[in-house]
Structure formats: structure tokens, C-alpha cells
Amino acid sequence: MADYEGMANGVVSGDFNRVAELTRQAIDEGAAPVEIINEGLIKGMNVVGARFKAGEMYVPEVMMAARAMKAGMDLVKPLIAESDLPTAGKVVLGTVAGDLHDIGKNLVGMMMESAGMNVINLGVDISPEKFAEAVREHKPDIVAMSALLTTTMLAMKDTIEVLQEEGLRDSVKVIVGGAPVTNDFATEIGADGWAPDAASAKDLALELVGK
Ligand code: B1M
């Protein structure tokens, strides 16, 4: 019997060797790859998300947990056809034009990936045109923008305007976040949602895709 509890605990404590070992064992015992993801790896990451939100875990610990989860995912993924991978929606994620801060944005990406979302992380200093191009290319459910500067948060508005001009706005939900960004600002620029932290951003994204 696969030790899913041990696997989930290994993710929570960031013990990537233990997670890899238990994942390998589960595979050898014939456990279904998707079951390993849902019952072991994602369960662990859900605990991490909740603890991070509650201020009981900090950024470095979350990064270790994400790394441990990846150790398991890397073993399981090759065994699954792309079409059978659990997918909770596709997200195009980036830090807006003029802004080079990416630690929080990457945390948002990790949380979303850990919840089974397909995240296309465009990186930093992403212009409105680049966001629009990515929407055309990847056809995501969600565009997620991060900004850490009071000056660059205005680029979120520009990006929404370009998406509108290019006829892409109605095909996606837009969510925004980052230290200076508020719920009021999100409403003002016509975003579909705002989240204060990475775990809440993941919850919001899942909610917006109906998961
Ligand atoms: Co910069 N920086 N920085 N910086 N930097 C801040 C943001 C600043 C508050 C520092 C300060 O003055 N006290 C200040 C901004 C002031 C303002 O505009 N209000 C500032 C400044 C001024 C600058 C420069 C202009 C400095 C200069 O050159 N004069 C410059 C700008 C460069 C540029 O972007 N063009 C600059 C540069 C840098 C470094 C490159 C040195 C480095 C970034 C390295 C990197 O990211 N790879 C850096 C850093 C590290 C910081 C601080 C110290 C830490 C930011 C961070 O990573 N926090 C920051 C001060 C601070 O916050 N204490 C500061 C940890 C991270 C986990 O939190 O990113 O807030 P955060 O993400 C959170 C939430 O905001 C949220 O979830 C995350 C956690 O759960 N979140 C989202 C983030 N994105 C989200 C998206 C969502 C939802 C939630 O939905 C899509």
C-alpha cells in the first residue's frame, strides 16, 4: 500500500529525498500515477498553502516544499500521457513591464502548479503586448500579473487595455497581486480578481476556473 500520508508529510517538511523515495516505492507497487499526484503530492501542498496563508510557514519553507513536490512529480510525470495529467486550468503568469521582482510571482506559480494548474511563467518585465501574444499562443483560462512597484502597477491597467483592444479580454480572467496592489485597485482597472498572497492567488485561480 502506497504511503500517501508519508508522501504528503514529506512535501510539507520539504524532504525531497523522502518524497522521491516514497514516490518510487508507490510506482514500483503499481499505484496509479494520477492517484500518487492527488493523494500524496497535492495533498501535501494543500497543507503548505493553508499554513503559508495562516502565517505558519514562510517563503523559504514553501520553496523547499515545492522542490520536494517536484521531486515526486518528476518521477510520475513521464508515466502519464499529457492528456491524462490532472489539469485545473491554464495560467499565463508574469511580472509586468518595467518590474524585475520575481520572488513572489514565482511563489504564485509554484502554488498554482502544485494545485495541478498548467502555468506558463513568462518571467519579468513583460509588456502588455507580450502578455497579449502569450494569450493568443497559449489560450489560457487566466492571465496572472504581479507588480512590486507603485510605478509599475499601472502597467496592469495597460495590459488589460491591450487585451481589450486586441479582442482577447473576454477569453480570459485577469487576476493581479503584489505588495502595492489592492483589491480596490484591481476593481478600478477592471481585473477579475486580486489576492494578497500566493496561496490565496492559487485559491482565486481555482475558483475562477470553477475548480
Ligand atoms: Co525592490 N523594491 N527594487 N528589489 N524589493 C521593493 C518592492 C521596495 C518595497 C523596497 C523598499 O523601498 N522598501 C521598493 C518599492 C517601493 C514602491 O514602489 N512602493 C523597491 C524598489 C524601490 C526597488 C528598486 C526601484 C530599487 C532601485 O533600484 N532603486 C529596484 C527596481 C527594479 C525593477 O524592478 N525595475 C528594485 C530592485 C530589487 C532587486 C532586483 C534588488 C530585488 C528583486 C529580486 C527578485 O525579485 N529576483 C528586490 C527586492 C528583493 C525587494 C524586496 C526587498 C523584497 C521583495 C520580495 O521578493 N519579497 C522589497 C521590499 C519588501 O517587500 N520587503 C522591494 C518576498 C516576496 C515573497 O513577496 O513579492 O510581495 P512579494 O509577493 C507576495 C505578495 O505580494 C503576493 O504573493 C507573495 C507572497 O505570497 N503576490 C501576488 C505577488 N505577486 C502576486 C500576484 C498575484 C497574487 C499575489 O496574483 C497574480
mmCIF file of C-alpha atoms in Angstrom, residues 11-148:
data_model
loop_
_atom_site.group_PDB
_atom_site.id
_atom_site.type_symbol
_atom_site.label_atom_id
_atom_site.label_comp_id
_atom_site.label_asym_id
_atom_site.label_seq_id
_atom_site.Cartn_x
_atom_site.Cartn_y
_atom_site.Cartn_z
ATOM 1 C CA VAL A 11 6.165 17.611 0.915
ATOM 2 C CA VAL A 12 5.149 19.687 3.949
ATOM 3 C CA SER A 13 8.567 19.301 5.557
ATOM 4 C CA GLY A 14 10.400 19.872 2.268
ATOM 5 C CA ASP A 15 12.092 16.467 2.491
ATOM 6 C CA PHE A 16 12.623 15.849 -1.204
ATOM 7 C CA ASN A 17 14.657 12.641 -0.701
ATOM 8 C CA ARG A 18 11.809 11.098 1.309
ATOM 9 C CA VAL A 19 9.199 12.226 -1.222
ATOM 10 C CA ALA A 20 11.243 10.781 -4.101
ATOM 11 C CA GLU A 21 11.746 7.512 -2.204
ATOM 12 C CA LEU A 22 8.055 7.092 -1.347
ATOM 13 C CA THR A 23 7.001 8.067 -4.866
ATOM 14 C CA ARG A 24 9.387 5.489 -6.342
ATOM 15 C CA GLN A 25 8.021 2.865 -3.938
ATOM 16 C CA ALA A 26 4.432 3.687 -4.882
ATOM 17 C CA ILE A 27 5.288 3.413 -8.585
ATOM 18 C CA ASP A 28 7.017 0.044 -8.004
ATOM 19 C CA GLU A 29 3.936 -1.184 -6.133
ATOM 20 C CA GLY A 30 1.808 -0.314 -9.151
ATOM 21 C CA ALA A 31 -0.044 2.693 -7.746
ATOM 22 C CA ALA A 32 -1.725 4.807 -10.436
ATOM 23 C CA PRO A 33 0.352 7.907 -11.240
ATOM 24 C CA VAL A 34 -2.623 10.249 -11.033
ATOM 25 C CA GLU A 35 -3.510 8.780 -7.634
ATOM 26 C CA ILE A 36 0.057 9.431 -6.442
ATOM 27 C CA ILE A 37 -0.287 13.068 -7.509
ATOM 28 C CA ASN A 38 -3.729 13.603 -5.991
ATOM 29 C CA GLU A 39 -3.475 11.542 -2.812
ATOM 30 C CA GLY A 40 0.155 12.235 -1.914
ATOM 31 C CA LEU A 41 1.814 15.210 -3.558
ATOM 32 C CA ILE A 42 -1.088 17.664 -3.962
ATOM 33 C CA LYS A 43 -2.479 16.775 -0.514
ATOM 34 C CA GLY A 44 0.858 17.822 0.997
ATOM 35 C CA MET A 45 0.981 21.043 -0.963
ATOM 36 C CA ASN A 46 -2.575 21.903 0.116
ATOM 37 C CA VAL A 47 -1.392 21.800 3.718
ATOM 38 C CA VAL A 48 1.550 24.052 2.792
ATOM 39 C CA GLY A 49 -0.798 26.556 1.129
ATOM 40 C CA ALA A 50 -3.059 26.718 4.175
ATOM 41 C CA ARG A 51 -0.147 27.100 6.609
ATOM 42 C CA PHE A 52 1.504 29.785 4.481
ATOM 43 C CA LYS A 53 -1.753 31.719 4.358
ATOM 44 C CA ALA A 54 -2.081 31.465 8.122
ATOM 45 C CA GLY A 55 1.463 32.777 8.605
ATOM 46 C CA GLU A 56 2.619 29.431 9.989
ATOM 47 C CA MET A 57 5.093 28.806 7.160
ATOM 48 C CA TYR A 58 7.487 31.217 5.455
ATOM 49 C CA VAL A 59 8.759 31.723 1.906
ATOM 50 C CA PRO A 60 11.907 29.522 2.171
ATOM 51 C CA GLU A 61 9.888 26.636 3.635
ATOM 52 C CA VAL A 62 7.299 26.936 0.870
ATOM 53 C CA MET A 63 10.070 26.860 -1.712
ATOM 54 C CA MET A 64 11.506 23.700 -0.114
ATOM 55 C CA ALA A 65 8.044 22.124 -0.157
ATOM 56 C CA ALA A 66 7.609 22.984 -3.829
ATOM 57 C CA ARG A 67 11.006 21.442 -4.539
ATOM 58 C CA ALA A 68 10.008 18.263 -2.679
ATOM 59 C CA MET A 69 6.773 18.092 -4.626
ATOM 60 C CA LYS A 70 8.719 18.498 -7.862
ATOM 61 C CA ALA A 71 10.970 15.567 -6.877
ATOM 62 C CA GLY A 72 7.874 13.372 -6.829
ATOM 63 C CA MET A 73 6.272 14.929 -9.907
ATOM 64 C CA ASP A 74 9.451 14.404 -11.951
ATOM 65 C CA LEU A 75 9.206 10.647 -11.322
ATOM 66 C CA VAL A 76 5.493 10.378 -12.001
ATOM 67 C CA LYS A 77 5.051 12.715 -14.962
ATOM 68 C CA PRO A 78 6.839 10.553 -17.565
ATOM 69 C CA LEU A 79 4.396 7.744 -16.774
ATOM 70 C CA ILE A 80 1.345 9.801 -17.670
ATOM 71 C CA ALA A 81 0.089 10.804 -21.072
ATOM 72 C CA GLU A 82 -0.070 14.613 -21.224
ATOM 73 C CA SER A 83 -3.835 14.377 -21.726
ATOM 74 C CA ASP A 84 -4.289 12.354 -18.518
ATOM 75 C CA LEU A 85 -2.386 14.780 -16.299
ATOM 76 C CA PRO A 86 -4.784 16.390 -13.872
ATOM 77 C CA THR A 87 -5.272 19.900 -15.122
ATOM 78 C CA ALA A 88 -7.052 22.548 -13.206
ATOM 79 C CA GLY A 89 -6.736 25.141 -15.957
ATOM 80 C CA LYS A 90 -4.029 27.071 -17.744
ATOM 81 C CA VAL A 91 -2.445 30.260 -16.420
ATOM 82 C CA VAL A 92 -0.200 32.779 -18.157
ATOM 83 C CA LEU A 93 1.829 34.434 -15.393
ATOM 84 C CA GLY A 94 4.269 37.318 -15.429
ATOM 85 C CA THR A 95 5.675 40.366 -13.678
ATOM 86 C CA VAL A 96 4.549 43.476 -15.517
ATOM 87 C CA ALA A 97 6.543 45.864 -17.725
ATOM 88 C CA GLY A 98 9.406 47.688 -16.036
ATOM 89 C CA ASP A 99 9.360 45.424 -12.982
ATOM 90 C CA LEU A 100 12.098 42.889 -12.220
ATOM 91 C CA HIS A 101 10.788 41.457 -8.936
ATOM 92 C CA ASP A 102 10.014 37.783 -9.332
ATOM 93 C CA ILE A 103 10.205 36.016 -5.967
ATOM 94 C CA GLY A 104 6.532 36.494 -5.103
ATOM 95 C CA LYS A 105 5.435 35.859 -8.676
ATOM 96 C CA ASN A 106 7.354 32.570 -8.750
ATOM 97 C CA LEU A 107 5.782 31.576 -5.464
ATOM 98 C CA VAL A 108 2.359 32.205 -7.011
ATOM 99 C CA GLY A 109 3.383 29.997 -9.956
ATOM 100 C CA MET A 110 4.605 27.201 -7.684
ATOM 101 C CA MET A 111 1.388 27.216 -5.683
ATOM 102 C CA MET A 112 -0.720 27.089 -8.826
ATOM 103 C CA GLU A 113 1.381 24.301 -10.359
ATOM 104 C CA SER A 114 1.190 22.368 -7.134
ATOM 105 C CA ALA A 115 -2.602 22.557 -7.334
ATOM 106 C CA GLY A 116 -2.485 20.932 -10.773
ATOM 107 C CA MET A 117 -2.649 24.083 -12.889
ATOM 108 C CA ASN A 118 -0.623 24.393 -16.066
ATOM 109 C CA VAL A 119 1.432 27.558 -15.543
ATOM 110 C CA ILE A 120 3.222 29.364 -18.341
ATOM 111 C CA ASN A 121 5.631 31.620 -16.499
ATOM 112 C CA LEU A 122 6.646 34.400 -18.880
ATOM 113 C CA GLY A 123 9.183 35.920 -16.465
ATOM 114 C CA VAL A 124 9.713 39.561 -15.563
ATOM 115 C CA ASP A 125 9.327 42.903 -17.360
ATOM 116 C CA ILE A 126 6.510 41.563 -19.523
ATOM 117 C CA SER A 127 4.996 44.214 -21.749
ATOM 118 C CA PRO A 128 1.246 44.349 -22.438
ATOM 119 C CA GLU A 129 1.977 43.220 -25.994
ATOM 120 C CA LYS A 130 3.904 40.174 -24.741
ATOM 121 C CA PHE A 131 1.005 39.231 -22.449
ATOM 122 C CA ALA A 132 -1.361 39.558 -25.414
ATOM 123 C CA GLU A 133 0.916 37.450 -27.613
ATOM 124 C CA ALA A 134 1.043 34.748 -24.896
ATOM 125 C CA VAL A 135 -2.755 34.735 -24.644
ATOM 126 C CA ARG A 136 -3.013 34.231 -28.415
ATOM 127 C CA GLU A 137 -0.403 31.464 -28.359
ATOM 128 C CA HIS A 138 -1.380 29.529 -25.206
ATOM 129 C CA LYS A 139 -5.099 30.284 -24.906
ATOM 130 C CA PRO A 140 -5.023 30.318 -21.086
ATOM 131 C CA ASP A 141 -8.004 30.471 -18.737
ATOM 132 C CA ILE A 142 -6.263 33.073 -16.620
ATOM 133 C CA VAL A 143 -3.763 35.900 -17.010
ATOM 134 C CA ALA A 144 -1.997 36.500 -13.684
ATOM 135 C CA MET A 145 0.054 39.673 -13.232
ATOM 136 C CA SER A 146 2.413 40.595 -10.436
ATOM 137 C CA ALA A 147 3.842 44.056 -9.626
ATOM 138 C CA LEU A 148 6.015 45.174 -6.705
#
